[in-house]
């Protein structure tokens, strides 16, 4: 759990302003959706929070600590991308264990934490499976477990279910909401689907051309008639 403070961040790529002067406070344990059409700056904003892009201006604080110039691995954030990029030469267990092994944790602890993470995403018996044999939804669950096992303070999800069919997307959305509430983890979820944001979010940030057009809880979001 952590509090996130974004102060006037902007990002330009040459002449293109992807994000313009966005400020936002996210409370401990809150789930905020970043909503907007393609090209509105959602992904760039999320990537700046995760440390994958450097803001052109402004700052990012996590629990009052300025992380603006820290690389992703030095931030207490975990990111899940639209395309999961699981390692195909490792089984599910080792995909999830990878980051813990880098941290040289004891084997028994790694095993325990990976098993907990697998159970959390509903894949308790899948540790020895080859990732290419999993369905798209299962692969995204593994990607989520791989991120959660490192116990990030803030979870960043970039359209994690966009490539799945609607039925599965709705189910995984509910699962994420459930996991998020159980862990009480501060979460930012990027989506271009208004229904998805309305179903998931404590608060919605509507982006347009890099600006924040609205910041409000779902029941107070103005919807185009
Ligand atoms: P969204 O996630 O809402 O689709 P993005 O954050 O991906 O929006 O993109 C916002 C704007 O920034 C778009 O105009 C996009 O073309 C531009 N952009 C994003 N990343 C880059 C990049 N690496 N180089 C140049 N332009 C980029
Ligand atoms: P993070 O934990 O930082 O979000 P990942 O665990 O997704 O990153 O991946 C760690 C790094 O390895 C990333 O740079 C990612 O692009 C890369 N990577 C992930 N999967 C593969 C793959 N199958 N082949 C090559 N590189 C990969």
Short mmCIF file of C-alpha atoms and ligand atoms in Angstrom, two decimals:
data_model
loop_
_atom_site.label_atom_id
_atom_site.label_comp_id
_atom_site.label_asym_id
_atom_site.label_seq_id
_atom_site.Cartn_x
_atom_site.Cartn_y
_atom_site.Cartn_z
CA UNK A 1 0.00 0.00 0.00
CA UNK A 2 1.20 3.42 -0.81
CA UNK A 3 0.17 6.92 -1.60
CA UNK A 4 1.02 8.29 -5.02
CA UNK A 5 1.42 12.00 -5.73
CA UNK A 6 1.85 13.27 -9.26
CA UNK A 7 2.77 16.93 -9.56
CA UNK A 8 2.39 18.63 -12.91
CA UNK A 9 4.00 16.00 -15.10
CA UNK A 10 4.39 16.40 -18.83
CA UNK A 11 6.01 14.30 -21.51
CA UNK A 12 6.78 15.32 -25.03
CA UNK A 13 8.20 13.23 -27.84
CA UNK A 14 9.70 15.83 -30.16
CA UNK A 15 6.82 18.11 -31.11
CA UNK A 16 4.16 15.73 -29.74
CA UNK A 17 2.88 16.33 -26.22
CA UNK A 18 1.77 12.91 -24.96
CA UNK A 19 1.00 14.09 -21.40
CA UNK A 20 0.40 17.71 -20.43
CA UNK A 21 0.62 19.01 -16.89
CA UNK A 22 -1.13 16.14 -15.12
CA UNK A 23 -1.50 16.30 -11.33
CA UNK A 24 -3.11 13.54 -9.32
CA UNK A 25 -3.21 12.18 -5.77
CA UNK A 26 -3.95 8.49 -5.33
CA UNK A 27 -4.81 7.29 -1.85
CA UNK A 28 -3.55 4.19 -0.10
CA UNK A 29 -5.43 1.18 -1.46
CA UNK A 30 -7.32 3.13 -4.09
CA UNK A 31 -8.02 1.76 -7.59
CA UNK A 32 -7.83 4.51 -10.19
CA UNK A 33 -8.64 3.92 -13.86
CA UNK A 34 -6.96 6.02 -16.54
CA UNK A 35 -9.59 6.25 -19.26
CA UNK A 36 -9.42 7.87 -22.67
CA UNK A 37 -9.31 7.19 -26.40
CA UNK A 38 -6.25 5.83 -28.13
CA UNK A 39 -3.45 8.38 -28.14
CA UNK A 40 -4.74 10.36 -25.13
CA UNK A 41 -1.61 9.70 -23.08
CA UNK A 42 -2.78 6.91 -20.73
CA UNK A 43 0.09 4.56 -21.40
CA UNK A 44 2.73 7.28 -21.29
CA UNK A 45 1.40 8.48 -17.93
CA UNK A 46 1.46 4.94 -16.53
CA UNK A 47 4.94 4.27 -17.93
CA UNK A 48 6.22 7.43 -16.24
CA UNK A 49 4.84 6.22 -12.91
CA UNK A 50 6.57 2.87 -13.46
CA UNK A 51 9.81 4.54 -14.49
CA UNK A 52 9.79 3.36 -18.12
CA UNK A 53 9.58 6.94 -19.40
CA UNK A 54 11.18 10.04 -17.95
CA UNK A 55 8.88 13.08 -17.56
CA UNK A 56 9.86 16.23 -19.44
CA UNK A 57 8.59 18.24 -16.46
CA UNK A 58 7.03 17.63 -13.06
CA UNK A 59 7.58 15.06 -10.34
CA UNK A 60 6.28 11.75 -9.02
CA UNK A 61 6.24 10.91 -5.30
CA UNK A 62 5.48 7.58 -3.68
CA UNK A 63 4.84 7.83 0.05
CA UNK A 64 6.32 11.33 -0.11
CA UNK A 65 9.59 10.04 -1.60
CA UNK A 66 10.55 11.57 -4.93
CA UNK A 67 11.02 8.71 -7.42
CA UNK A 68 11.02 10.84 -10.59
CA UNK A 69 14.54 9.92 -11.61
CA UNK A 70 14.61 6.33 -10.33
CA UNK A 71 14.70 3.43 -12.82
CA UNK A 72 11.82 0.88 -12.74
CA UNK A 73 13.69 -1.68 -10.64
CA UNK A 74 14.32 0.88 -7.90
CA UNK A 75 10.64 1.82 -7.62
CA UNK A 76 8.06 0.06 -5.42
CA UNK A 77 5.87 -0.42 -8.49
CA UNK A 78 4.88 -3.52 -10.46
CA UNK A 79 3.72 -3.26 -14.04
CA UNK A 80 1.61 -5.65 -16.12
CA UNK A 81 1.62 -4.95 -19.85
CA UNK A 82 -1.00 -5.66 -22.48
CA UNK A 83 1.24 -8.29 -23.97
CA UNK A 84 2.45 -10.37 -21.05
CA UNK A 85 5.91 -11.24 -22.46
CA UNK A 86 6.28 -14.41 -20.41
CA UNK A 87 9.51 -16.31 -20.95
CA UNK A 88 8.74 -19.26 -23.14
CA UNK A 89 11.81 -21.25 -22.11
CA UNK A 90 10.73 -21.34 -18.46
CA UNK A 91 7.72 -22.98 -16.83
CA UNK A 92 5.10 -20.96 -14.97
CA UNK A 93 6.82 -21.38 -11.61
CA UNK A 94 10.14 -20.09 -12.90
CA UNK A 95 8.54 -17.17 -14.72
CA UNK A 96 7.11 -16.03 -11.41
CA UNK A 97 10.20 -16.93 -9.37
CA UNK A 98 12.61 -15.06 -11.64
CA UNK A 99 12.58 -11.72 -9.83
CA UNK A 100 12.87 -13.41 -6.43
CA UNK A 101 15.88 -15.43 -7.62
CA UNK A 102 17.54 -12.21 -8.76
CA UNK A 103 17.10 -10.98 -5.20
CA UNK A 104 18.79 -14.17 -3.96
CA UNK A 105 16.02 -15.10 -1.56
CA UNK A 106 16.23 -18.52 0.11
CA UNK A 107 14.78 -21.34 -1.98
CA UNK A 108 12.10 -22.23 0.54
CA UNK A 109 10.87 -18.65 0.69
CA UNK A 110 10.80 -18.40 -3.10
CA UNK A 111 8.74 -21.58 -3.28
CA UNK A 112 6.30 -20.33 -0.67
CA UNK A 113 5.86 -16.91 -2.25
CA UNK A 114 5.43 -18.30 -5.78
CA UNK A 115 2.83 -20.77 -4.53
CA UNK A 116 0.97 -17.99 -2.75
CA UNK A 117 1.04 -15.84 -5.88
CA UNK A 118 -0.22 -18.74 -8.01
CA UNK A 119 -3.06 -19.40 -5.58
CA UNK A 120 -3.95 -15.71 -5.56
CA UNK A 121 -4.53 -15.72 -9.33
CA UNK A 122 -6.33 -19.08 -9.28
CA UNK A 123 -3.52 -21.14 -10.85
CA UNK A 124 -2.43 -23.20 -7.84
CA UNK A 125 -1.68 -26.35 -9.86
CA UNK A 126 -0.07 -24.69 -12.87
CA UNK A 127 3.52 -24.22 -11.69
CA UNK A 128 5.05 -26.86 -13.96
CA UNK A 129 3.06 -25.91 -17.05
CA UNK A 130 4.77 -24.49 -20.09
CA UNK A 131 3.60 -20.93 -20.68
CA UNK A 132 2.91 -21.41 -24.40
CA UNK A 133 0.35 -24.09 -23.51
CA UNK A 134 -1.72 -21.71 -21.42
CA UNK A 135 -4.74 -19.79 -22.68
CA UNK A 136 -4.50 -16.02 -23.10
CA UNK A 137 -6.35 -15.44 -19.84
CA UNK A 138 -4.10 -17.83 -17.95
CA UNK A 139 -1.02 -16.15 -19.38
CA UNK A 140 -2.23 -12.76 -18.14
CA UNK A 141 -2.87 -14.29 -14.71
CA UNK A 142 0.74 -15.52 -14.69
CA UNK A 143 1.92 -12.03 -15.67
CA UNK A 144 -0.11 -10.61 -12.78
CA UNK A 145 1.34 -13.18 -10.37
CA UNK A 146 4.86 -12.40 -11.60
CA UNK A 147 4.30 -8.79 -10.72
CA UNK A 148 2.52 -9.37 -7.38
CA UNK A 149 5.11 -11.85 -6.09
CA UNK A 150 7.57 -8.96 -5.76
CA UNK A 151 5.10 -7.29 -3.38
CA UNK A 152 4.94 -3.91 -5.10
CA UNK A 153 3.35 -1.05 -3.20
CA UNK A 154 1.67 0.16 -6.37
CA UNK A 155 0.30 -2.05 -9.14
CA UNK A 156 0.26 -0.62 -12.68
CA UNK A 157 -1.89 -2.38 -15.27
CA UNK A 158 -1.69 -1.26 -18.90
CA UNK A 159 -4.79 -2.62 -20.68
CA UNK A 160 -3.92 -6.06 -19.33
CA UNK A 161 -6.94 -7.82 -20.82
CA UNK A 162 -7.36 -5.88 -24.07
CA UNK A 163 -6.43 -8.86 -26.22
CA UNK A 164 -8.98 -11.19 -24.60
CA UNK A 165 -12.61 -11.71 -25.57
CA UNK A 166 -15.24 -9.74 -23.72
CA UNK A 167 -16.52 -12.53 -21.50
CA UNK A 168 -13.05 -13.41 -20.25
CA UNK A 169 -12.16 -9.75 -19.90
CA UNK A 170 -15.13 -9.20 -17.61
CA UNK A 171 -14.22 -12.23 -15.51
CA UNK A 172 -10.58 -11.22 -15.14
CA UNK A 173 -11.63 -7.68 -14.32
CA UNK A 174 -13.66 -9.01 -11.38
CA UNK A 175 -10.74 -11.18 -10.30
CA UNK A 176 -8.38 -8.20 -10.37
CA UNK A 177 -10.82 -6.15 -8.34
CA UNK A 178 -11.10 -8.98 -5.82
CA UNK A 179 -7.31 -9.44 -5.53
CA UNK A 180 -6.78 -5.69 -5.35
CA UNK A 181 -9.22 -5.37 -2.46
CA UNK A 182 -7.86 -8.38 -0.61
CA UNK A 183 -4.30 -7.05 -0.81
CA UNK A 184 -5.40 -3.45 -0.39
CA UNK A 185 -2.88 -2.54 -3.06
CA UNK A 186 -2.89 0.93 -4.62
CA UNK A 187 -3.63 0.33 -8.29
CA UNK A 188 -3.71 2.24 -11.57
CA UNK A 189 -5.52 0.54 -14.42
CA UNK A 190 -5.33 1.85 -17.99
CA UNK A 191 -8.30 1.19 -20.24
CA UNK A 192 -10.01 2.72 -23.26
CA UNK A 193 -13.29 1.03 -22.27
CA UNK A 194 -15.70 3.25 -20.38
CA UNK A 195 -17.66 0.25 -19.10
CA UNK A 196 -14.49 -1.30 -17.76
CA UNK A 197 -13.54 1.87 -15.90
CA UNK A 198 -17.05 2.31 -14.50
CA UNK A 199 -17.09 -1.29 -13.27
CA UNK A 200 -13.66 -1.25 -11.67
CA UNK A 201 -12.62 2.14 -10.43
CA UNK A 202 -12.86 3.97 -7.15
CA UNK A 203 -12.01 7.02 -9.24
CA UNK A 204 -11.63 7.62 -12.94
CA UNK A 205 -9.16 9.98 -14.60
CA UNK A 206 -10.41 10.86 -18.08
CA UNK A 207 -7.54 11.86 -20.37
CA UNK A 208 -7.90 13.72 -23.65
CA UNK A 209 -4.95 14.85 -25.75
CA UNK A 210 -2.71 14.40 -22.73
CA UNK A 211 -4.82 16.60 -20.45
CA UNK A 212 -6.93 15.44 -17.51
CA UNK A 213 -10.45 16.23 -18.66
CA UNK A 214 -12.18 14.86 -15.54
CA UNK A 215 -11.19 13.24 -12.25
CA UNK A 216 -14.20 11.79 -10.43
CA UNK A 217 -15.73 8.66 -8.93
CA UNK A 218 -17.72 6.54 -11.43
CA UNK A 219 -21.09 7.88 -10.31
CA UNK A 220 -19.98 11.43 -10.96
CA UNK A 221 -18.29 10.98 -14.32
CA UNK A 222 -19.95 12.98 -17.07
CA UNK A 223 -20.77 10.65 -19.95
CA UNK A 224 -21.30 11.74 -23.50
CA UNK A 225 -25.02 11.32 -24.23
P1 LIG B 1 -2.71 5.97 -25.09
O1 LIG B 1 -2.06 5.04 -24.11
O2 LIG B 1 -3.81 6.78 -24.49
O3 LIG B 1 -3.14 5.30 -26.36
P2 LIG B 1 -0.04 6.98 -25.48
O4 LIG B 1 0.44 7.41 -24.16
O5 LIG B 1 0.41 5.67 -26.00
O6 LIG B 1 -1.62 7.07 -25.51
O7 LIG B 1 0.36 8.06 -26.56
C1 LIG B 1 0.08 9.46 -26.40
C2 LIG B 1 0.69 10.22 -27.56
O8 LIG B 1 2.12 10.15 -27.48
C3 LIG B 1 0.32 9.68 -28.93
O9 LIG B 1 0.22 10.77 -29.79
C4 LIG B 1 1.50 8.82 -29.28
O10 LIG B 1 1.64 8.72 -30.67
C5 LIG B 1 2.65 9.57 -28.65
N1 LIG B 1 3.74 8.67 -28.26
C6 LIG B 1 3.71 7.73 -27.28
N2 LIG B 1 4.90 7.10 -27.16
C7 LIG B 1 5.71 7.67 -28.10
C8 LIG B 1 7.08 7.47 -28.47
N3 LIG B 1 7.85 6.56 -27.88
N4 LIG B 1 7.57 8.25 -29.48
C9 LIG B 1 6.82 9.17 -30.06
N5 LIG B 1 5.53 9.42 -29.77
C10 LIG B 1 4.98 8.69 -28.79
P1 LIG B 2 9.08 -6.10 -15.26
O1 LIG B 2 9.06 -7.12 -14.17
O2 LIG B 2 10.14 -5.06 -15.11
O3 LIG B 2 7.76 -5.53 -15.61
P2 LIG B 2 9.20 -8.33 -17.01
O4 LIG B 2 9.28 -9.27 -15.87
O5 LIG B 2 7.98 -8.30 -17.84
O6 LIG B 2 9.54 -6.85 -16.56
O7 LIG B 2 10.42 -8.60 -17.95
C1 LIG B 2 11.72 -8.25 -17.54
C2 LIG B 2 12.48 -7.85 -18.77
O8 LIG B 2 12.66 -8.96 -19.64
C3 LIG B 2 11.76 -6.79 -19.58
O9 LIG B 2 12.70 -5.89 -20.11
C4 LIG B 2 11.09 -7.57 -20.68
O10 LIG B 2 10.92 -6.81 -21.85
C5 LIG B 2 12.05 -8.72 -20.89
N1 LIG B 2 11.35 -9.92 -21.32
C6 LIG B 2 10.22 -10.40 -20.81
N2 LIG B 2 9.85 -11.51 -21.46
C7 LIG B 2 10.76 -11.73 -22.40
C8 LIG B 2 10.94 -12.73 -23.41
N3 LIG B 2 10.06 -13.73 -23.58
N4 LIG B 2 12.00 -12.64 -24.20
C9 LIG B 2 12.89 -11.63 -24.05
N5 LIG B 2 12.79 -10.67 -23.12
C10 LIG B 2 11.73 -10.71 -22.32
#
